[in-house]
XYZ file of C-alpha atoms in Angstrom:
583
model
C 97.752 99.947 68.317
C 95.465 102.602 68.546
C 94.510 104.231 72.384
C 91.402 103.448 73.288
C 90.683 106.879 75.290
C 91.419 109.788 73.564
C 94.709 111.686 73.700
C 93.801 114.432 76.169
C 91.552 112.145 78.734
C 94.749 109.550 78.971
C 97.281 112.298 79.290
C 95.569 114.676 82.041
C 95.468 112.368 85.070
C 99.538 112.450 85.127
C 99.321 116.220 86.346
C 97.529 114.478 89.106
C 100.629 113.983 91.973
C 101.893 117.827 90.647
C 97.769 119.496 90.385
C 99.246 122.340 93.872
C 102.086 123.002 91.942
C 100.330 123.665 88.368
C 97.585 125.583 89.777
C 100.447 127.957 91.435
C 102.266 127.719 87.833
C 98.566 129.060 86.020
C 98.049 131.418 88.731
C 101.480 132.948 88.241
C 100.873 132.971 84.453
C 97.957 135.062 85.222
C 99.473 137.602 87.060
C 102.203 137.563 84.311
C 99.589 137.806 82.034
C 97.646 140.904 84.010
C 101.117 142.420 84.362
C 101.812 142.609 80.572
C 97.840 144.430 79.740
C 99.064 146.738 82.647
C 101.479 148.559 80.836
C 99.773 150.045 78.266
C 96.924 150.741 80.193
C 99.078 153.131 82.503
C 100.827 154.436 79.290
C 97.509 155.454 78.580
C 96.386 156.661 81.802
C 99.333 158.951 82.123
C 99.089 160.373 78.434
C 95.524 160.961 78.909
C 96.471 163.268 82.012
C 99.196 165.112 79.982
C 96.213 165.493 77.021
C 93.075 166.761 79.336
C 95.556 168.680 81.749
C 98.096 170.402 79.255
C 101.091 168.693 81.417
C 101.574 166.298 84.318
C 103.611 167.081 87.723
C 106.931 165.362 87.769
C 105.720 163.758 91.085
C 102.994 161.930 89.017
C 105.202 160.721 86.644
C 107.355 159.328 89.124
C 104.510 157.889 90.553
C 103.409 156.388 87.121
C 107.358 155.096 87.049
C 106.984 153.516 91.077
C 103.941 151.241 90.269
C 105.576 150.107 86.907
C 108.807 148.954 88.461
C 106.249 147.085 91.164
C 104.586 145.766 88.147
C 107.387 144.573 86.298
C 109.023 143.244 89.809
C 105.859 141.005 90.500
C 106.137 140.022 86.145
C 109.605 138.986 86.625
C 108.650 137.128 90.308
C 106.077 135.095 88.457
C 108.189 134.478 85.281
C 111.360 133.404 87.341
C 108.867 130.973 89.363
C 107.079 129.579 86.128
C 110.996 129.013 85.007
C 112.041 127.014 87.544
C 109.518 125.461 89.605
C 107.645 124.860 86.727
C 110.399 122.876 84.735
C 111.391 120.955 87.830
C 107.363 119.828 87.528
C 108.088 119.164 84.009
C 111.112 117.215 85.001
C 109.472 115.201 87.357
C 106.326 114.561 85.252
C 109.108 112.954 82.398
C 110.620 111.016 85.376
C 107.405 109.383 86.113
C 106.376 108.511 82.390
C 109.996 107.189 82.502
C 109.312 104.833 85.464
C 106.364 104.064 84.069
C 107.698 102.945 80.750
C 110.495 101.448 81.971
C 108.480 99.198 84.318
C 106.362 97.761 81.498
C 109.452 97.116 79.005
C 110.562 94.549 82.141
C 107.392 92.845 82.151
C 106.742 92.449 78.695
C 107.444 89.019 76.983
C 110.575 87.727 75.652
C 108.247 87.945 72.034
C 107.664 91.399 72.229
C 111.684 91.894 72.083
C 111.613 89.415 68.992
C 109.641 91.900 67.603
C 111.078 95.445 68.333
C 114.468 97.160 68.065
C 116.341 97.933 71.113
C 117.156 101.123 69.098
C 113.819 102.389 68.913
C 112.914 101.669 72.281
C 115.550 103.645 73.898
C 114.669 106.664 71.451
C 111.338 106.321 73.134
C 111.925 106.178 76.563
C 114.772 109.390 75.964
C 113.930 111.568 73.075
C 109.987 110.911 73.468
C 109.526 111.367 76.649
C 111.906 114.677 76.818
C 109.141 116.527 74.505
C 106.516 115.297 76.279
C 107.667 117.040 79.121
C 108.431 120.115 77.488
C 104.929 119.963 76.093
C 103.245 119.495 79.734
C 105.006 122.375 81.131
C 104.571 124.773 78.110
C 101.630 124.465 76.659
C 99.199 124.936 79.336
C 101.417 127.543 80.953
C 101.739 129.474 77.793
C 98.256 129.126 76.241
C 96.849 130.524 79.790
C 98.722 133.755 78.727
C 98.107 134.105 75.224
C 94.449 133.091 75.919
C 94.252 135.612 79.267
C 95.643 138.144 77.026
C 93.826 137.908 74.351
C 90.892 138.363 76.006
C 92.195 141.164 78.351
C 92.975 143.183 75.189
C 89.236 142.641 73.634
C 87.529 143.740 76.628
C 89.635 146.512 77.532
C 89.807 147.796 73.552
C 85.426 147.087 73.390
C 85.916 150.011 76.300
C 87.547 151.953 74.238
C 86.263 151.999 70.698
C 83.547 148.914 69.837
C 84.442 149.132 66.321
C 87.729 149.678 65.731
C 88.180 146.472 68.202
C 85.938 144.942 66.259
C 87.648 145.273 63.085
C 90.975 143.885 64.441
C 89.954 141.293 66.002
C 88.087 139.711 62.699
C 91.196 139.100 61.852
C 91.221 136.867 63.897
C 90.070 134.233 62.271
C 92.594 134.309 59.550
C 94.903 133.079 62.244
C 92.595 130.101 63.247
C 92.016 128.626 59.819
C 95.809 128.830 59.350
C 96.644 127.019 62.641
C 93.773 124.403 61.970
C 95.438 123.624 58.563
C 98.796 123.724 60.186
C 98.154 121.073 63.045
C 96.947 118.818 60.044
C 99.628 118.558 58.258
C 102.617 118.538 61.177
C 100.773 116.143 62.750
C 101.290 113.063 60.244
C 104.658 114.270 59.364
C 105.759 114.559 63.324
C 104.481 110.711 63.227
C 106.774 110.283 60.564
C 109.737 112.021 62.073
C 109.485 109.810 65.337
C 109.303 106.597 63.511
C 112.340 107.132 61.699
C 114.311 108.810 64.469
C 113.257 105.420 65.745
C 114.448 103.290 63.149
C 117.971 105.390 62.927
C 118.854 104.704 67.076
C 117.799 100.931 66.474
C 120.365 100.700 63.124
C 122.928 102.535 65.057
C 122.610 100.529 68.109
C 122.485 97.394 65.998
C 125.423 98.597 64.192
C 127.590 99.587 66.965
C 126.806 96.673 68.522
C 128.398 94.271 66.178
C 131.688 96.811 65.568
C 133.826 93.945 65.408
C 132.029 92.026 62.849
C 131.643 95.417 60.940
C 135.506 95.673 60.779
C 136.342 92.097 60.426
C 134.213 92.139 56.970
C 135.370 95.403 56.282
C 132.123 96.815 55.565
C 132.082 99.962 57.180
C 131.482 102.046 53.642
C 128.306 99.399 53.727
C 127.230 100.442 57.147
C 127.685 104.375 56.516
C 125.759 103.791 52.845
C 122.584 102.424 55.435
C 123.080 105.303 58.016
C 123.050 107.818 55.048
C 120.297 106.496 53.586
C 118.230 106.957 56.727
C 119.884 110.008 57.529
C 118.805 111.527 53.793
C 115.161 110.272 54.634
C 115.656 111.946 57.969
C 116.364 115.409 56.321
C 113.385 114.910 53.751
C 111.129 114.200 56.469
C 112.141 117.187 59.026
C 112.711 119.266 55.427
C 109.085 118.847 54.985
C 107.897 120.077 58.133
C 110.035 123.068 58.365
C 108.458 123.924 54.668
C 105.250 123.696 56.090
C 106.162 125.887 58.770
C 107.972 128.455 56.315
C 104.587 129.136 54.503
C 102.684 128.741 57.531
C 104.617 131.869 59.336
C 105.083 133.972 55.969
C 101.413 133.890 55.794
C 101.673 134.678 59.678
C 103.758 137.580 58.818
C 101.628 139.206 56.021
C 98.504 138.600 58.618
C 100.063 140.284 61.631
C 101.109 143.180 59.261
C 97.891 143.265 57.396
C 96.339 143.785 61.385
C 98.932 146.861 62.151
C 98.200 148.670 59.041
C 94.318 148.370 59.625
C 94.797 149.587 62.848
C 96.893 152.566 61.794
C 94.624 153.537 58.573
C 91.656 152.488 60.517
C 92.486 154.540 63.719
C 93.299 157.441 62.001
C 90.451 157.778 59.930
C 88.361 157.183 62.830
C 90.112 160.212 64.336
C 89.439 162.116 61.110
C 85.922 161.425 61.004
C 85.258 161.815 65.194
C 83.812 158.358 64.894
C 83.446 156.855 68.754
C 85.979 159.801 70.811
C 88.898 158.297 69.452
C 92.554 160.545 70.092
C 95.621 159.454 69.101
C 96.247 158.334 72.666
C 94.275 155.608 72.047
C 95.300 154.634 68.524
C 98.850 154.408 70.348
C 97.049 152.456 72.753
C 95.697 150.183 70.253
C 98.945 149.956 68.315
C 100.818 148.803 71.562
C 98.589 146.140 72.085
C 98.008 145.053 68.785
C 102.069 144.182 69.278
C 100.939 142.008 72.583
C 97.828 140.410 70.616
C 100.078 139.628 67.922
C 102.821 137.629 69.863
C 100.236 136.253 71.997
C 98.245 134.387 68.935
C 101.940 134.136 67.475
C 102.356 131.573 70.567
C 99.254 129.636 69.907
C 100.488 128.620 66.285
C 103.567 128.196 67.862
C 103.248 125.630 70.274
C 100.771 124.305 68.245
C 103.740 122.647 66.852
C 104.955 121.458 70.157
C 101.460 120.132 71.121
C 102.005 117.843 68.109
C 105.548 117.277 69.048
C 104.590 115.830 72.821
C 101.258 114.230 71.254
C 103.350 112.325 68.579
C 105.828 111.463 71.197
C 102.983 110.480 73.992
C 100.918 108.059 71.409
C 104.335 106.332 71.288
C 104.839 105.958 74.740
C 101.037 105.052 75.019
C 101.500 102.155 72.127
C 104.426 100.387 74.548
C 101.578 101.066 77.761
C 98.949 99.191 75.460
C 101.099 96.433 74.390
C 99.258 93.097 76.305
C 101.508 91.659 79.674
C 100.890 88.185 77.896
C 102.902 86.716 81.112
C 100.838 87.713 84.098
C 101.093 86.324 87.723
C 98.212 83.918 88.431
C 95.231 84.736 90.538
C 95.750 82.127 92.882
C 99.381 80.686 93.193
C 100.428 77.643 93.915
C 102.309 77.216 98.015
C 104.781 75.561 98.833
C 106.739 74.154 95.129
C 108.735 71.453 95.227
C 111.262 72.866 93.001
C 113.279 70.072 93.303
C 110.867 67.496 91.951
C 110.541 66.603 88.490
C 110.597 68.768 85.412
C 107.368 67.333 82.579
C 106.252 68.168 79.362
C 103.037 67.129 78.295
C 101.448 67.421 75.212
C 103.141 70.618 74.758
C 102.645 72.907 72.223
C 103.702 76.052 71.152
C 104.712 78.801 68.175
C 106.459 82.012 68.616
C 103.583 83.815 67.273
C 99.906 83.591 66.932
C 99.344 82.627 63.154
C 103.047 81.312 62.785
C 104.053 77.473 62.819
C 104.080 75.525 65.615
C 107.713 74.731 66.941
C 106.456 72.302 68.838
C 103.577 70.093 68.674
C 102.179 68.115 71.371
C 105.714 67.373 73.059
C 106.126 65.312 76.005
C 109.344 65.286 78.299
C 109.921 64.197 81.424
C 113.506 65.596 83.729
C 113.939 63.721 86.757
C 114.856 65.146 90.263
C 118.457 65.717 90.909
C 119.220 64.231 87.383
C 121.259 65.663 84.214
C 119.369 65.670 81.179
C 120.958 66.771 77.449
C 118.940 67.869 74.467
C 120.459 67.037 71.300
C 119.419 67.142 67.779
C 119.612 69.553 64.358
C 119.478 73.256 65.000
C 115.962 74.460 64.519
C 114.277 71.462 66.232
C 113.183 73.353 69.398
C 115.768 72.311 71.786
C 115.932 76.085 73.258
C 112.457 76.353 72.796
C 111.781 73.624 75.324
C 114.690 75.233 78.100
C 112.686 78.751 77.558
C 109.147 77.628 78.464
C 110.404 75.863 82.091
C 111.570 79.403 83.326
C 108.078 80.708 81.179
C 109.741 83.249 78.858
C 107.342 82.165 76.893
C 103.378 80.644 77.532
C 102.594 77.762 75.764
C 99.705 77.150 73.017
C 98.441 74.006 74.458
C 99.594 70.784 76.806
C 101.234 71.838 80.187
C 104.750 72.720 81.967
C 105.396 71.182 85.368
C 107.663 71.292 88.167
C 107.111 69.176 90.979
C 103.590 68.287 89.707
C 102.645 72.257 89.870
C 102.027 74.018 86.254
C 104.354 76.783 85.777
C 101.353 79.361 85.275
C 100.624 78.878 89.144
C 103.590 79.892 90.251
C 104.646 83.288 90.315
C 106.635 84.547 87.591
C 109.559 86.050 90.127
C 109.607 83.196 92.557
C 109.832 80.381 89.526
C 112.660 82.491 88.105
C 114.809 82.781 91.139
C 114.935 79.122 90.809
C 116.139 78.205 87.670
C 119.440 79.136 86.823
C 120.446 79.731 82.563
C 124.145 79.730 81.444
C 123.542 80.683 77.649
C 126.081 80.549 74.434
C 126.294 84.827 74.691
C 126.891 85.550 78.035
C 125.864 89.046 78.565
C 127.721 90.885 81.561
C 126.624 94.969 82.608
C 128.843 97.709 82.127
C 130.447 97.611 85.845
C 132.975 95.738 88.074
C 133.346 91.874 88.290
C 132.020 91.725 91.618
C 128.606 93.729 90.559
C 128.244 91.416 87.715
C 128.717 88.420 89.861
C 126.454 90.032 92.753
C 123.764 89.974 90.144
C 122.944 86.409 91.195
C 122.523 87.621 94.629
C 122.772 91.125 95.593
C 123.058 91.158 99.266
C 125.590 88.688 99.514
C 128.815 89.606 101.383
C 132.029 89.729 99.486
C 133.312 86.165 101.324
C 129.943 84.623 99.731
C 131.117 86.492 96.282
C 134.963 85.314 96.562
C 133.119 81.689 97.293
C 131.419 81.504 94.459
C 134.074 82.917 92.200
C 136.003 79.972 93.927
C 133.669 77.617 92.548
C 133.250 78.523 89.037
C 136.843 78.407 88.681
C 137.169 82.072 88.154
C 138.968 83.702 91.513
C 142.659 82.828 90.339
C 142.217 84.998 87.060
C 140.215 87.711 88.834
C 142.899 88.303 91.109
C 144.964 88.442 88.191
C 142.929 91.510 86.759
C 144.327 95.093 86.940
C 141.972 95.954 89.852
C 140.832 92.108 90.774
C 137.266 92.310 91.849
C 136.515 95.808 91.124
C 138.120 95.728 87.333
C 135.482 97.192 84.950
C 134.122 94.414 82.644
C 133.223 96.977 79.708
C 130.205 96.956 78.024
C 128.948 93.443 77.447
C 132.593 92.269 79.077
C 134.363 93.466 76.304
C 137.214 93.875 78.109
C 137.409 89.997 79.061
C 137.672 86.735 76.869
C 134.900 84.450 76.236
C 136.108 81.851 78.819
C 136.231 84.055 81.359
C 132.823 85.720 80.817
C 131.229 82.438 80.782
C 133.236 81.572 84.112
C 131.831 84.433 86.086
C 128.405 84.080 84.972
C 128.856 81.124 86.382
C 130.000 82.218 89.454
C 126.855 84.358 88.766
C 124.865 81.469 89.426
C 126.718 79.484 92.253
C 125.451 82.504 93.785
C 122.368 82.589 93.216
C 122.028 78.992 93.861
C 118.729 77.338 92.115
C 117.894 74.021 92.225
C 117.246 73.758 88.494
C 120.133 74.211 86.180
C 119.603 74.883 81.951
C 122.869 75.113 80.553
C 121.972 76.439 76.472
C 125.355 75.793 74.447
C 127.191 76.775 77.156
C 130.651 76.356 75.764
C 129.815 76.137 71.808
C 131.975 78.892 71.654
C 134.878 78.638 73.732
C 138.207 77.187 72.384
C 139.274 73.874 74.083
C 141.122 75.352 76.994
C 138.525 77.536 78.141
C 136.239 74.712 77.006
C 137.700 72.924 79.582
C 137.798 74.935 82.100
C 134.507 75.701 82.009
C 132.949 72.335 81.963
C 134.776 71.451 84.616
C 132.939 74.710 87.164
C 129.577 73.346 85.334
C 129.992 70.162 86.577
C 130.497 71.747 89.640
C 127.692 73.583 89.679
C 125.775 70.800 88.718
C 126.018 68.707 91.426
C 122.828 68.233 93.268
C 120.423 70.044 91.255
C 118.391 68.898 88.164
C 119.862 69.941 84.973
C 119.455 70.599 81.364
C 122.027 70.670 79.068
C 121.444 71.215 75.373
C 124.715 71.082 73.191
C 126.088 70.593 69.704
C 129.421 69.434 70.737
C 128.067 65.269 71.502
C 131.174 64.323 73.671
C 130.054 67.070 76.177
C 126.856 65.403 77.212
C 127.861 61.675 77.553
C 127.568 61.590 80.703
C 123.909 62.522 81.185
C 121.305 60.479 82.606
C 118.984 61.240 80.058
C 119.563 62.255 76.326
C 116.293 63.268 74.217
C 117.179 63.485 70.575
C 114.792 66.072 69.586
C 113.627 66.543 65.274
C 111.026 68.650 63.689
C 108.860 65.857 64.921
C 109.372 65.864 68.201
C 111.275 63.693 70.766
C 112.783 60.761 68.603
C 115.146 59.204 70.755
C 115.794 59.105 74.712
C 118.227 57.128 76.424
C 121.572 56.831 77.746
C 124.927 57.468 75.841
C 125.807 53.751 75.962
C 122.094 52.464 74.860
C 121.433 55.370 72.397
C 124.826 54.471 70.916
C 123.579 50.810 70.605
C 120.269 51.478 69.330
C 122.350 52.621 66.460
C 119.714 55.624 65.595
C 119.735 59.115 64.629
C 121.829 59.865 68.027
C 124.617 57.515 66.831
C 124.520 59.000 63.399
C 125.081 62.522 64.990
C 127.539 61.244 67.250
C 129.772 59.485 64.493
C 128.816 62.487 61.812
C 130.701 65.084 64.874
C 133.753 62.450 66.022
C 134.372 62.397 62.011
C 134.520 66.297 61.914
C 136.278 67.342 65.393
């Protein structure tokens, strides 16, 4: 997705909170800059004395010495400010692009993450956004000083000798052409670079991730084939640049040489002739700064590369900024929900994507207050799809979602959320203690309320059991726990957080029986008095719901009770019999 304002317009107003401390940065970059033209200029001064005078007093040469040690003082003042308060600006600029980012990745829909690698996204909000700040603090600071000196040294030289200044200085334009091809070519292959530094972090991640199924296939000489494959695309990418950049400077290198030796056989043959005054003062005046004019348009090319650098990595972070908050609170929400009235479907439809296939198709479904209702039926039917749009991970093509008569899409995201409750198949706990994982339900409950709710999920007798009981580190994504007692204190997650709707998604598909057990027994207890949907594989789990929907491709096919369901002697009893047969 392309930005609709153009790169520099979108990217200024961030210096906006940090404009007194930049302006203090530039103005310090000046005086560094002034500082640097200063010394040759009293090199000059003081050789010109010696020349005209036939000597200079010791006292004057002192003198001479006093104000460059004053000079070079103030130069090193400037630089050490431009060092460090400048960074810390840079620092905090990345911090806020951070926030920024990080703010809009926890608003954007559940599709957007069907869509894009974890991987990739954390190589943008790190590596990106670590260039881009390198890039705001540099380049203005140190293309003020390369531009300030460069023109410093032309009008000071012009005083001098016109046309010897003018003859180095068309040389000038050697550099630009060279630069302007330069920032052509690095800036596709910089694209390049960050999309596959991308695409490495998400294939790491996604390999890392799934260790255990690495190793229990034994295919880790298949997994380090894929990561040298990207990293061997990696090198031919960054090989690239860097031969671009080889040329680029060797031609940089003849140029700047090609400007000292017309300086030198121009200067002195200007001294031969008596064309315009000049002395050999001045040609070593001109040679000295030729030096500063050299490493001054040396740092234009230069960071011409790192403009590219924090541009490429900037029109990344802008395409996550312009990604569409599909799920957005309404204008005018609904007061006072009755959250524990009835759950309805009507005429629902919905697909996962714009131009894909409709998962569902003009669905209708109705939960009652305060009742249990399963969803059974083959895998791919939509059963999840239907618990996802009540919480609105997702906003439906057509029909309507209701809870206690209101449509979901008047009711504020947040506040609908904190009142439905999800126990999925993959539990997913943080990489911290027990009691910060269950205080995610609720986190300014005391610990009694925490030990309460552990109580009722049936998970305080093996907490206390752990090494460190409530503060035992869970690892990252519980690793250091089993499945049943993961799915226990997510549980316990939700006693504490306490919503009045329940959606319980294959809860304990993959538990064996005793932590199957377990387990359904704290559901049940959490349960109790709220309005719940179960959808499960495992039949004999769900016999005791109010409600069963047998949900096909086609929609709801079936809906009754166990017992009548059973005696209707349908597709429910077929599943039932096929899974009694295979347990």
């Amino acid at each position: 997705m392309k930005n609709k304002k153009g790169f520099i317009r979108r990217f200024l107003p961030y210096y906006a909170p940090y404009k007194g401390t930049l302006v203090l940065d530039l103005l310090c970059a000046l005086l560094y800059s002034l500082a640097g033209l200063a010394f040759p200029m009293l090199v000059r001064m003081l050789l010109m004395r010696f020349q005209s005078a036939g000597g200079v007093a010791v006292s004057t040469v002192l003198i001479f010495g006093a104000v460059m040690v004053g000079i070079k003082l103030a130069e090193t003042a400037c630089r050490y400010f431009m060092i460090t308060v400048g960074h810390i600006m840079g620092t905090r600029f990345e911090a806020d692009l951070r926030r920024e980012l990080y703010a809009k990745l926890l608003i954007l829909p559940a599709s957007f993450y069907d869509r894009n690698k974890v991987g990739d996204l954390m190589s943008r909000v790190n590596n990106d956004l670590f260039d881009i700040t390198e890039f705001s603090h540099h380049c203005p600071e140190e293309l003020f000083i390369a531009t300030v000196r460069i023109v410093g040294i032309f009008v000071y030289l012009m005083l001098v000798n016109v046309w010897l200044t003018v003859i180095i200085f068309a040389t000038l334009p050697l550099f630009l052409v060279l630069a302007f091809l330069l920032n052509g070519k690095l800036e596709s292959n910089f694209r390049a670079r960050r999309k596959k530094v991308g695409e490495i972090n998400a294939n790491l991640e996604d390999s890392l991730s799934g260790i255990s199924v690495v190793r229990s296939f034994a295919n880790e000489n298949i997994e380090m084939e894929k990561f040298e494959k990207d990293n061997k695309e990696f090198i031919d990418i960054k090989s690239k640049s860097y031969k671009i950049m080889g040329l680029f400077f060797g031609e940089v290198t003849f140029a700047t040489g090609l400007m000292y030796i017309i300086t030198v056989v121009a200067g002195t043959l200007f001294i031969v002739k008596g064309i315009g005054g000049l002395n050999w003062v001045d040609l070593m005046t001109y040679v000295l700064y030729v030096q500063t004019l050299y490493s001054s348009v040396d740092t234009i090319i230069t960071y011409t590369e790192q403009f590219q650098t924090g541009k490429s990595g900037f029109n990344r972070f802008a395409e996550i900024m312009d990604v569409p908050v599909e799920l957005t609170d309404p204008e005018a929400p609904a007061q006072g929900v009755d959250y524990g009235g009835d759950i309805e479907l009507r005429g629902v439809t919905f697909a996962y994507t714009s131009d894909g296939k409709d998962v569902l198709e003009g669905m209708n479904l109705t939960v009652k207050s305060g009742t249990s209702v399963a969803l059974v039926g083959p895998s791919g039917a939509g059963k999840t799809t239907v618990a996802n749009l009540i919480p609105r991970l997702y906003d439906i093509k057509g029909g309507v979602v209701t809870i206690g008569g209101v449509p979901v899409t008047q009711i504020p995201l947040g506040e609908l959320r904190r009142n439905v409750g999800i126990v999925q198949q993959n539990v997913y706990l943080f990489n911290g203690t027990v009691k910060e994982n269950i205080l995610y339900g609720k986190p300014n409950a005391t610990d009694e309320e925490v030990i309460a709710a552990a109580k009722a999920a049936g998970a305080h007798a093996f907490i206390e059991k752990l090494e460190n009981g409530y503060d035992t580190e869970c690892g990252e994504r519980g690793v250091r726990l089993s499945g049943g007692q993961k799915q226990r204190i997510s549980i316990a997650r939700l006693f504490l957080k306490n919503p009045p709707i329940l959606i319980l998604d294959e809860a304990t598909s993959a538990l064996d029986n005793e932590s199957e057990r377990l387990v359904q027994r704290s559901l049940r207890e959490l349960c109790k008095g709220r309005t719940s949907i179960v959808i499960a594989h495992r039949l004999t789990t769900v016999r005791g719901a109010d409600t069963i929907y047998v949900i096909t491709e086609d929609g709801v096919a079936e809906e009754g009770t166990h017992a009548e369901l059973m005696k209707a002697g349908g597709i429910y009893k077929a599943l039932y019999t096929m899974y009694e047969e295979t347990a």
